mmCIF file of C-alpha atoms in Angstrom:
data_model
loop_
_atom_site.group_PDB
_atom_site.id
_atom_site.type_symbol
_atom_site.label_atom_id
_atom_site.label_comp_id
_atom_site.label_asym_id
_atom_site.label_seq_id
_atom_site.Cartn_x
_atom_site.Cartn_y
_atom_site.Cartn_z
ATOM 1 C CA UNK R 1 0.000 0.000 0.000
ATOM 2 C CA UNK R 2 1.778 3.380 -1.194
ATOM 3 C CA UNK R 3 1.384 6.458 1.381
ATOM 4 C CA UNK R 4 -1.333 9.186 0.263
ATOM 5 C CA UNK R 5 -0.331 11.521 -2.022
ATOM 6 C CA UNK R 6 -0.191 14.343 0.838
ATOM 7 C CA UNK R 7 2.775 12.836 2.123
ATOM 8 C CA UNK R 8 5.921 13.343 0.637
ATOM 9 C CA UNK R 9 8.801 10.806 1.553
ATOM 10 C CA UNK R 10 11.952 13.286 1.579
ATOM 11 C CA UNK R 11 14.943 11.469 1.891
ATOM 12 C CA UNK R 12 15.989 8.398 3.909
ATOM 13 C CA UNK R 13 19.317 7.523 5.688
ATOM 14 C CA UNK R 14 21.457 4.684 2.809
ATOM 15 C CA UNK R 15 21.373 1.493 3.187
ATOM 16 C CA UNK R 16 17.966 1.877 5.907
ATOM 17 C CA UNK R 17 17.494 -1.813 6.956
ATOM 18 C CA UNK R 18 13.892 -1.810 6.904
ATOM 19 C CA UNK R 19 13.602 -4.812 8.259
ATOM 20 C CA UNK R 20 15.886 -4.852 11.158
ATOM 21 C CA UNK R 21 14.074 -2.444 12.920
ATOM 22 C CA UNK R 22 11.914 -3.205 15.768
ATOM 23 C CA UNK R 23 11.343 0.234 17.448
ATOM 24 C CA UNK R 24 10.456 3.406 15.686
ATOM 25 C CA UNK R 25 10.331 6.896 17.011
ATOM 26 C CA UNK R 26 8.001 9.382 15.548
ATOM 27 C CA UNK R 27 8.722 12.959 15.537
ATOM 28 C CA UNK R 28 6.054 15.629 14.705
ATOM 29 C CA UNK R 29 7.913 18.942 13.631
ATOM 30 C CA UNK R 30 6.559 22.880 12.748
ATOM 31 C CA UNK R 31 9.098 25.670 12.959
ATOM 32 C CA UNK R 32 11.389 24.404 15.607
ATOM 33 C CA UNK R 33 14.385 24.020 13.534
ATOM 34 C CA UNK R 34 16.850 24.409 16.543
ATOM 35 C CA UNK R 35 15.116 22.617 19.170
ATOM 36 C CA UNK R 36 14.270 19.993 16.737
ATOM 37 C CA UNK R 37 18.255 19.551 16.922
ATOM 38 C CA UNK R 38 18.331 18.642 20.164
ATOM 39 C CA UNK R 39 15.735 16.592 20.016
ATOM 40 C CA UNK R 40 17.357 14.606 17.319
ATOM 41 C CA UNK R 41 20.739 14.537 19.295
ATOM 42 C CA UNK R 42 18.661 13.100 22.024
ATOM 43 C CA UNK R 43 17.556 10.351 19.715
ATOM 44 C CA UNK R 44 20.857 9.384 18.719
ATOM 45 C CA UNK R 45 22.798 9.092 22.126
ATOM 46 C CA UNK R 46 19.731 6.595 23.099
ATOM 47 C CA UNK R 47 21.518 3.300 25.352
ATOM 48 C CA UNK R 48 19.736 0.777 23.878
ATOM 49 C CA UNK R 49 20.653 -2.354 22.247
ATOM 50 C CA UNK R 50 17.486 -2.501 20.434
ATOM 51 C CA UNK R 51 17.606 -1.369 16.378
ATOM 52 C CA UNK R 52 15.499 1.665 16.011
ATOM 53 C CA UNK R 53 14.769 3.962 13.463
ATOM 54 C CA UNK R 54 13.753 7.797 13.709
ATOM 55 C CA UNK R 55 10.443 8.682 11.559
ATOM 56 C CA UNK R 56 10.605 12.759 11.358
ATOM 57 C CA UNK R 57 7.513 14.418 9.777
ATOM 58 C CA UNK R 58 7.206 18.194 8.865
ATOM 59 C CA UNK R 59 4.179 19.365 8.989
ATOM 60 C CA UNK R 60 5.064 22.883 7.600
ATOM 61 C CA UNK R 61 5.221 21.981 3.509
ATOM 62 C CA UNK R 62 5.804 25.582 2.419
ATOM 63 C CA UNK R 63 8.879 26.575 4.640
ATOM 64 C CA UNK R 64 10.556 23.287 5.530
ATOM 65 C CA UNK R 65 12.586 24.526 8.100
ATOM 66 C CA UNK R 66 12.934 20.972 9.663
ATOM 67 C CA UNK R 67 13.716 19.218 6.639
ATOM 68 C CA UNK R 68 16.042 21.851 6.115
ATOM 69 C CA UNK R 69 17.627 21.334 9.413
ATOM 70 C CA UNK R 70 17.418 17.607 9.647
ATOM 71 C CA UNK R 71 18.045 16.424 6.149
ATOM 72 C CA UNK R 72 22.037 16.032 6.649
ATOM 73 C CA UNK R 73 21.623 13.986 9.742
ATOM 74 C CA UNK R 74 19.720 10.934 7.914
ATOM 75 C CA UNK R 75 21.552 11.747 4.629
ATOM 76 C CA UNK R 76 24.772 11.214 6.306
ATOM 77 C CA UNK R 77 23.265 8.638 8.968
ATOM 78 C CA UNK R 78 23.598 10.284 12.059
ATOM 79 C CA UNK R 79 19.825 9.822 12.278
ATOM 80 C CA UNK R 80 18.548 6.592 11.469
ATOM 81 C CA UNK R 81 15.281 6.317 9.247
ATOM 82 C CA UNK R 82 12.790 8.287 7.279
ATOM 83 C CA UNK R 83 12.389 11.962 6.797
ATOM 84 C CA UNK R 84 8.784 12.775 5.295
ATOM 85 C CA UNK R 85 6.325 15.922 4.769
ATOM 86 C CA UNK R 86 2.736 15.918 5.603
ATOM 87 C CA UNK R 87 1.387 18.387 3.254
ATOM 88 C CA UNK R 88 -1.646 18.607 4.760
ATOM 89 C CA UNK R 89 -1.701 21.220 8.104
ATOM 90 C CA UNK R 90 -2.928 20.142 11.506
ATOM 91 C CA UNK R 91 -1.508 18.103 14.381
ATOM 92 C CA UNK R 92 -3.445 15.078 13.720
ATOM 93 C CA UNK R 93 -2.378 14.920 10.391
ATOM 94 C CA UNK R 94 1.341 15.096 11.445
ATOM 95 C CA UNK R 95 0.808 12.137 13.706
ATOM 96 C CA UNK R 96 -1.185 10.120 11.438
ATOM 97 C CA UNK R 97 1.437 10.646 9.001
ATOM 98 C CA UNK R 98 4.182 9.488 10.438
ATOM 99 C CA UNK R 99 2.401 6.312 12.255
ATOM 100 C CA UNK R 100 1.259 5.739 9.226
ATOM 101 C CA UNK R 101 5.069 5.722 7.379
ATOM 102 C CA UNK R 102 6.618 3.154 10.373
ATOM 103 C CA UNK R 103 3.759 0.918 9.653
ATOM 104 C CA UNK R 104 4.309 0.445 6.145
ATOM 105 C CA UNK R 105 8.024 0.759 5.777
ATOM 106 C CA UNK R 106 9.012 -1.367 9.146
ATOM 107 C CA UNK R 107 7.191 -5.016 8.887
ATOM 108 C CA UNK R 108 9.049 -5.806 11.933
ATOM 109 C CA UNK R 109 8.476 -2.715 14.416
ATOM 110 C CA UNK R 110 6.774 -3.987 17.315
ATOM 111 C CA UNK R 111 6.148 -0.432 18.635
ATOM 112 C CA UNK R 112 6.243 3.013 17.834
ATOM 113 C CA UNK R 113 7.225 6.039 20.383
ATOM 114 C CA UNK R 114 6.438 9.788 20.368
ATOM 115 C CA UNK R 115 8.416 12.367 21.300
ATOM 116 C CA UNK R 116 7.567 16.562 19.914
ATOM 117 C CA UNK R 117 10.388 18.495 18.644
ATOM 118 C CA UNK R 118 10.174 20.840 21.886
ATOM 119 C CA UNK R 119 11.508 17.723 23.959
ATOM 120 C CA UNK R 120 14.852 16.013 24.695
ATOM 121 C CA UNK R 121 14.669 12.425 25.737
ATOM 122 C CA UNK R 122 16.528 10.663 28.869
ATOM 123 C CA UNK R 123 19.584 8.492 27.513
ATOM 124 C CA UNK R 124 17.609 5.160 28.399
ATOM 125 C CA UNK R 125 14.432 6.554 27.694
ATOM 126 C CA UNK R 126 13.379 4.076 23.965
ATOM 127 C CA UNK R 127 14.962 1.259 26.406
ATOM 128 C CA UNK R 128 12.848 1.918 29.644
ATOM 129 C CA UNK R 129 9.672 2.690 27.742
ATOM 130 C CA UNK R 130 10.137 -0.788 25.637
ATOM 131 C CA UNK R 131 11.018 -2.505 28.849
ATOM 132 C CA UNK R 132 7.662 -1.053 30.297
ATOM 133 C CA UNK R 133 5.605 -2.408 27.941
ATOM 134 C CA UNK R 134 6.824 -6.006 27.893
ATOM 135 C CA UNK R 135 6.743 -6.036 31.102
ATOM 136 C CA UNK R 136 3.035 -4.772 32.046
ATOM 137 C CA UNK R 137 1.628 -6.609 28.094
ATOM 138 C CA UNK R 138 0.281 -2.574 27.721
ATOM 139 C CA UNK R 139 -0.347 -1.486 24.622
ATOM 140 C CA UNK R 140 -0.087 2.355 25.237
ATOM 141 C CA UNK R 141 2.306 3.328 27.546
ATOM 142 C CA UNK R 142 3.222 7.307 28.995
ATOM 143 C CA UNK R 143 5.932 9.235 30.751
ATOM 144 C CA UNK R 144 6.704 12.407 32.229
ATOM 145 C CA UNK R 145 7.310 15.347 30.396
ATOM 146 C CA UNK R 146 9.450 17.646 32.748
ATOM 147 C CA UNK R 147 8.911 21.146 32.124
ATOM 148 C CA UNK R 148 12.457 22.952 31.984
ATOM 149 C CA UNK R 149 11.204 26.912 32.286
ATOM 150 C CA UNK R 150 13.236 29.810 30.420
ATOM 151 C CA UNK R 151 14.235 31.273 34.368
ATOM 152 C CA UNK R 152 14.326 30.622 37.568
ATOM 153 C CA UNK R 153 11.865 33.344 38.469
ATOM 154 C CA UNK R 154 8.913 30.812 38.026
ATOM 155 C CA UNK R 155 6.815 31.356 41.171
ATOM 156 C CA UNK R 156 4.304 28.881 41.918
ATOM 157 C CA UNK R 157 3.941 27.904 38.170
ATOM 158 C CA UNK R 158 5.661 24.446 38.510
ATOM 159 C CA UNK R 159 3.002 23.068 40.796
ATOM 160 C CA UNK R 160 0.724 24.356 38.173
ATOM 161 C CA UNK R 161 -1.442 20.769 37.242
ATOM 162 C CA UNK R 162 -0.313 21.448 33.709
ATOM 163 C CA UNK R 163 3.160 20.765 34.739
ATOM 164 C CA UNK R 164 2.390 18.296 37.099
ATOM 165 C CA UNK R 165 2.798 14.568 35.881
ATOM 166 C CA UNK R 166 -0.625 12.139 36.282
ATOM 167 C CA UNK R 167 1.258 9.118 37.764
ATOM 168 C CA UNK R 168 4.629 8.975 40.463
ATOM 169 C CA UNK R 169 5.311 5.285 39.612
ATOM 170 C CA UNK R 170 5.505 2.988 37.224
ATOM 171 C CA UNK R 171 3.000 -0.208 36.568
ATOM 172 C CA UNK R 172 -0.310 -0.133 35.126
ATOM 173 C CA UNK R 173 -2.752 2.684 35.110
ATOM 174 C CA UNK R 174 -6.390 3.344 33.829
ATOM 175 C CA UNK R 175 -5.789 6.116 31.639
ATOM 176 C CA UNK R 176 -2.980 8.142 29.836
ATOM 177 C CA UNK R 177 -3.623 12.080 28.798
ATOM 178 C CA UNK R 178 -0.625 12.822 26.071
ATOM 179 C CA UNK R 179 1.019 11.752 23.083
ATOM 180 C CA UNK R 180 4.251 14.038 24.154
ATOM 181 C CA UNK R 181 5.926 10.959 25.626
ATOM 182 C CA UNK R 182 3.815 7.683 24.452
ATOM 183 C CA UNK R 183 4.546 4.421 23.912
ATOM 184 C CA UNK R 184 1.641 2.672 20.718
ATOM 185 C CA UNK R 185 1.622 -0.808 19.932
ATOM 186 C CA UNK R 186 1.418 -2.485 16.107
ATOM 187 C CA UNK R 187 -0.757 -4.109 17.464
ATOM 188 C CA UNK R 188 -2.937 -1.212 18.537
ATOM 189 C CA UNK R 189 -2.352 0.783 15.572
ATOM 190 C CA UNK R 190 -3.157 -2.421 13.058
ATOM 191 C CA UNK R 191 -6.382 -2.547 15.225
ATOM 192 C CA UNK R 192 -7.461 1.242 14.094
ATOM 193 C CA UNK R 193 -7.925 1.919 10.209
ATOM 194 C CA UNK R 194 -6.123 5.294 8.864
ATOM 195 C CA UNK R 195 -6.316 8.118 10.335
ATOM 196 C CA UNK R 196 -5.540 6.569 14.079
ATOM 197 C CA UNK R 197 -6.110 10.180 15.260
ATOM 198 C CA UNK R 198 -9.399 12.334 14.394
ATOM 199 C CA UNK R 199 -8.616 15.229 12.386
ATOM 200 C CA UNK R 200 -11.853 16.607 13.776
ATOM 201 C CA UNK R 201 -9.042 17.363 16.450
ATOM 202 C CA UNK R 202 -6.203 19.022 14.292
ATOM 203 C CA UNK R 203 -6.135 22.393 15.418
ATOM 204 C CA UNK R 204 -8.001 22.105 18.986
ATOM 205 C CA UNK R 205 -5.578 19.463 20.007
ATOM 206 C CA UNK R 206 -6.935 16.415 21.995
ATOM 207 C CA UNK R 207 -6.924 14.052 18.932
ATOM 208 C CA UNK R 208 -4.360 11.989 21.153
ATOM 209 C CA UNK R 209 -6.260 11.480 24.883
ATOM 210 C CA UNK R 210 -9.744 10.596 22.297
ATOM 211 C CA UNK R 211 -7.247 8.129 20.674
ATOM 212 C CA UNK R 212 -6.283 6.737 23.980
ATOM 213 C CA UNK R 213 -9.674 6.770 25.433
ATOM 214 C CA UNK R 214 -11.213 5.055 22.899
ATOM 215 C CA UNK R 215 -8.196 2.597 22.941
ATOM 216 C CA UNK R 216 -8.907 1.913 27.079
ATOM 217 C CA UNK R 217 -12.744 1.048 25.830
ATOM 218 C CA UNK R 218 -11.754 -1.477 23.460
ATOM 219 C CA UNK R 219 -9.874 -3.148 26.272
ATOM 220 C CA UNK R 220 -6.314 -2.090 25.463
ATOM 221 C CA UNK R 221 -3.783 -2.159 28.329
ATOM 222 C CA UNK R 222 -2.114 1.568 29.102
ATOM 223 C CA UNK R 223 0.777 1.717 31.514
ATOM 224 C CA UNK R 224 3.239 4.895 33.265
ATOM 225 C CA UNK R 225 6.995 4.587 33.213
ATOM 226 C CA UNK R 226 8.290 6.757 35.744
ATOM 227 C CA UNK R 227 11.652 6.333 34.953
ATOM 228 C CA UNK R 228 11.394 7.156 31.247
ATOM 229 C CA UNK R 229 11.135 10.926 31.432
ATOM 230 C CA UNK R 230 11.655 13.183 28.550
ATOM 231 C CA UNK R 231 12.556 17.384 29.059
ATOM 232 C CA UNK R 232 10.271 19.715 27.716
ATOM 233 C CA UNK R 233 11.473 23.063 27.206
ATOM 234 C CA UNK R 234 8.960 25.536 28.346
ATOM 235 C CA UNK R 235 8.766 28.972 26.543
ATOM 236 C CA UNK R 236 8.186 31.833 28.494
ATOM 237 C CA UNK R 237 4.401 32.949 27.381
ATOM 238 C CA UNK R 238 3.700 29.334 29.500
ATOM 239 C CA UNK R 239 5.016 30.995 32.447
ATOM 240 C CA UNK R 240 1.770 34.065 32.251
ATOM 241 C CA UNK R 241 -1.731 33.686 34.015
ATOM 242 C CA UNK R 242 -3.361 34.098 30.466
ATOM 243 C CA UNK R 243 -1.623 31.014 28.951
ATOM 244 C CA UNK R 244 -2.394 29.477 32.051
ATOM 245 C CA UNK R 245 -6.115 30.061 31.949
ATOM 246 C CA UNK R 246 -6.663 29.633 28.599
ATOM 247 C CA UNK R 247 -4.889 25.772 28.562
ATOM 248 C CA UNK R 248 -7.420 25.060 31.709
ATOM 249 C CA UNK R 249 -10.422 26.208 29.416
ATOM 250 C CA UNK R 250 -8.557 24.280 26.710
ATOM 251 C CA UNK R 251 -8.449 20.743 28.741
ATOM 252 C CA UNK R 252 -12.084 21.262 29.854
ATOM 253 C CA UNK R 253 -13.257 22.000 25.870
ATOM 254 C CA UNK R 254 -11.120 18.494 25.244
ATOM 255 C CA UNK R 255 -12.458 16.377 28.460
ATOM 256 C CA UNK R 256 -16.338 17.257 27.316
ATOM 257 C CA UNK R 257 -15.618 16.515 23.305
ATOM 258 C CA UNK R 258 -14.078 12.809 24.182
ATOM 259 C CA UNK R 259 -16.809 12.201 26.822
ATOM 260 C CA UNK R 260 -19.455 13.493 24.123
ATOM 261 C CA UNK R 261 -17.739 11.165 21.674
ATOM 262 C CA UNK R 262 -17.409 8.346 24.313
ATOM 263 C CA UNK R 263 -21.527 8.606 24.624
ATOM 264 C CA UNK R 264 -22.576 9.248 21.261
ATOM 265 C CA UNK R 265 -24.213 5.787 21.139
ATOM 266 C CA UNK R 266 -26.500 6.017 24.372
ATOM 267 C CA UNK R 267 -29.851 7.379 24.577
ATOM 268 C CA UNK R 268 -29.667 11.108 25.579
ATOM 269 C CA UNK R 269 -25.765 10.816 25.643
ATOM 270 C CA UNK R 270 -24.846 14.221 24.855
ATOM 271 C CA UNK R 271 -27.655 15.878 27.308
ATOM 272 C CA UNK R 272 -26.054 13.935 30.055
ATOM 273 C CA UNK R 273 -22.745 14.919 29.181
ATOM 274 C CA UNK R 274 -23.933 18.250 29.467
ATOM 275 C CA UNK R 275 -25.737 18.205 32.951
ATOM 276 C CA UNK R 276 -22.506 16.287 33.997
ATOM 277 C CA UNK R 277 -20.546 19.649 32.623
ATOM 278 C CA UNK R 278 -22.680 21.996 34.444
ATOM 279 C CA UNK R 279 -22.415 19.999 37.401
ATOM 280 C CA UNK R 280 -18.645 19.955 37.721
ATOM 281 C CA UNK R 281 -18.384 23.658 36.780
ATOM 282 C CA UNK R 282 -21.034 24.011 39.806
ATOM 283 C CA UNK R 283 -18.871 22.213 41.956
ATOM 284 C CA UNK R 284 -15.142 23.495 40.375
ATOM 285 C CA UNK R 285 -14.997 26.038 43.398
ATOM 286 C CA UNK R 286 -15.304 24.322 45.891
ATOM 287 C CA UNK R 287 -12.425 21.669 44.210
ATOM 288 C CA UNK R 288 -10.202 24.511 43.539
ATOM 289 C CA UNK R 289 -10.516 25.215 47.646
ATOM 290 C CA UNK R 290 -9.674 21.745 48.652
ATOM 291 C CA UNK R 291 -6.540 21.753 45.990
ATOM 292 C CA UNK R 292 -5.282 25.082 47.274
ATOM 293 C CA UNK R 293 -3.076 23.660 49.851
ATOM 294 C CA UNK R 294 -1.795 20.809 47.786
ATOM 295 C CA UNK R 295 -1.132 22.856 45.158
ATOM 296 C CA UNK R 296 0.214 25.562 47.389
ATOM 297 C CA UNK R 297 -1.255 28.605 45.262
ATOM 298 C CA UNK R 298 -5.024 29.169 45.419
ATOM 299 C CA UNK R 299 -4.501 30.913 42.021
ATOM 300 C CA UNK R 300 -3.207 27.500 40.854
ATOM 301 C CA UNK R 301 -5.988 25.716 42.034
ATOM 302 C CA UNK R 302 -8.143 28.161 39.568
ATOM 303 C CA UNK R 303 -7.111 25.318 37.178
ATOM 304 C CA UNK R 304 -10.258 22.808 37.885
ATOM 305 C CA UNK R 305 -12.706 26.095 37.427
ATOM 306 C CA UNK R 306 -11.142 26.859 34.549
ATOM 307 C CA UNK R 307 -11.440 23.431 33.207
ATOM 308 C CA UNK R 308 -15.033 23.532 34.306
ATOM 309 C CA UNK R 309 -15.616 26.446 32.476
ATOM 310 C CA UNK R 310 -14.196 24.953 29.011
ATOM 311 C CA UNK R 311 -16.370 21.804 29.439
ATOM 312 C CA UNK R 312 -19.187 24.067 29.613
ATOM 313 C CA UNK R 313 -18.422 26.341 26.954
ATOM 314 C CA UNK R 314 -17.523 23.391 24.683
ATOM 315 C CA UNK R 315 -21.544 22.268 24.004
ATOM 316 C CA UNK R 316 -22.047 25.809 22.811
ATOM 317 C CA UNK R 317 -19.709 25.747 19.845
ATOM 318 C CA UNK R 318 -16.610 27.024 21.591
ATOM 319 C CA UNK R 319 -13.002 25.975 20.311
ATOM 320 C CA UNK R 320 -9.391 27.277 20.601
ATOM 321 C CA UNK R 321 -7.790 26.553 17.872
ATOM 322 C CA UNK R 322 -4.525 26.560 19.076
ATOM 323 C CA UNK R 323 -2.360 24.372 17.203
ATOM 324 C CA UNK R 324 -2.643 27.384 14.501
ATOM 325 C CA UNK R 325 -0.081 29.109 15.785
ATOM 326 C CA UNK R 326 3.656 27.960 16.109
ATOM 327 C CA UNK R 327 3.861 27.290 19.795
ATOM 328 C CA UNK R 328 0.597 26.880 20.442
ATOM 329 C CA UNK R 329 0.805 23.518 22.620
#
């Protein structure tokens, strides 16, 4: 099966052993050309004896900046593996893409991992998230993204929820929340027909936690792996109230769209998402009271009202698109 048109394979490193591999690592990429470096470097220092391959996807067809970065890495092999361009714009469509690419080009890949171009992964980080996996039969399995801020003049902002991890340990959980640092089967992905993601959820974001939701309902296995963290450099817009407040509206609009998703089937699913969204919004004060001391910032704790309020807002219409803009996650 040939790759749609709207992709365009670039360039791949000589003498690629398609069939060697057994891990792949997918790399979404839109005007990071620098960081996108580092992330790459990352890749390549990786202790593992395990043969992977790197699958990079721009999503960005008119400027190209990362194939114009990355090109003489898997030209000369430095990088390992494919370098492609999804033509077509939107975050789901960069994912799809490239899950898409390991599929067909590595029969023997028994899983994929994700990593964004604003991240840096942990030396042993392909080898602990692999050894996760086999060792908890999961399917879909997360890590920590550790925010490293612009300055040391952060505040309270690292206790922020946003920056806080879901899990402390590693073993089996019920539910992961981000494709940042994610572990996916073959065997999950040759369960879903193309596009694995929803491009419903391009430019919203949230295309990933549906994915994973609806993976948890068919009975998939999802798993944490503490020690398999990955450093995400935080720019310093993250570090304002606004952004703040406008990702907590962001995660509510995304919480009610899966749920309404998750329900679509059942009678009067979407009204009782809704009184379910009014109810928590009701309630979001009186949460944000009881997290104020664990969070040690009241205005922290404004998270789960904010979140309340996006849940809310999201059955009349409302949407942020922000994967429009450059650094938009």
């Amino acid at each position: 099966m040939a790759l749609p048109d709207h992709i365009e394979l670039v360039t791949q490193t000589p003498d690629l052993a398609h069939d060697a591999v057994t891990v792949v690592v997918t790399v979404p990429t839109f005007r990071r050309p620098v960081h996108l470096l580092k992330t790459l470097e990352s890749l390549a220092a990786q202790r593992t004896d395990r043969r992977y391959a790197v699958v990079l996807v721009d999503n960005d067809s008119d400027h190209r900046e990362g194939v114009v970065a990355a090109r003489p890495l898997f030209e000369t092999g430095q990088i390992n593996g494919i370098l492609i361009v999804e033509t077509l714009r939107g975050n789901c469509n960069a994912y799809n893409a490239a899950w898409l690419t390991a599929l067909q080009h590595f029969p023997n890949m028994s899983h994929l991992l994700v990593i964004d171009d604003d991240e840096i992964a942990d030396p042993d980080w392909i080898e602990a998230m692999s050894r996760t996996k086999e060792m908890f039969g999961a399917d879909l399995v997360g890590g920590p993204q550790v925010p490293v801020f612009p300055t040391t003049e952060t505040g309270d902002v690292p206790r922020h929820p946003v920056f806080t991890p879901p899990y402390q340990t590693t073993g089996l959980v019920p539910l992961l929340y981000s494709s940042g640092n994610l572990l996916v089967s073959r065997v999950l992905l040759e369960a879903n027909a193309y596009p694995f993601l929803d491009p419903r959820f391009n430019f919203t974001g949230g295309g990933d936690a549906n994915f994973i939701d609806q993976s948890v309902r068919k009975g998939f296995k999802t798993a944490w792996c503490h020690e398999a963290p990955v450093l995400e450099t935080v720019p310093a817009n993250r570090l304002e109230r606004s952004w703040l407040r406008a990702r907590g509206i962001r995660d509510g609009v995304i919480s009610s769209l899966v749920e309404k998703g998750r329900r679509a089937s059942e009678p009067l699913g979407g009204f009782r998402v809704f009184l379910k969204s009014i109810a928590l919004l009701t309630l979001s004060p009186l949460k944000a009271i009881m997290a104020a001391r664990r969070l040690g910032s009241l205005q922290n704790s404004l998270y789960f009202v904010h979140v309340g309020l996006g849940r809310t807002l999201a059955h009349f219409g409302y949407a942020d698109e922000q994967y429009r803009h450059t650094d938009g996650r």
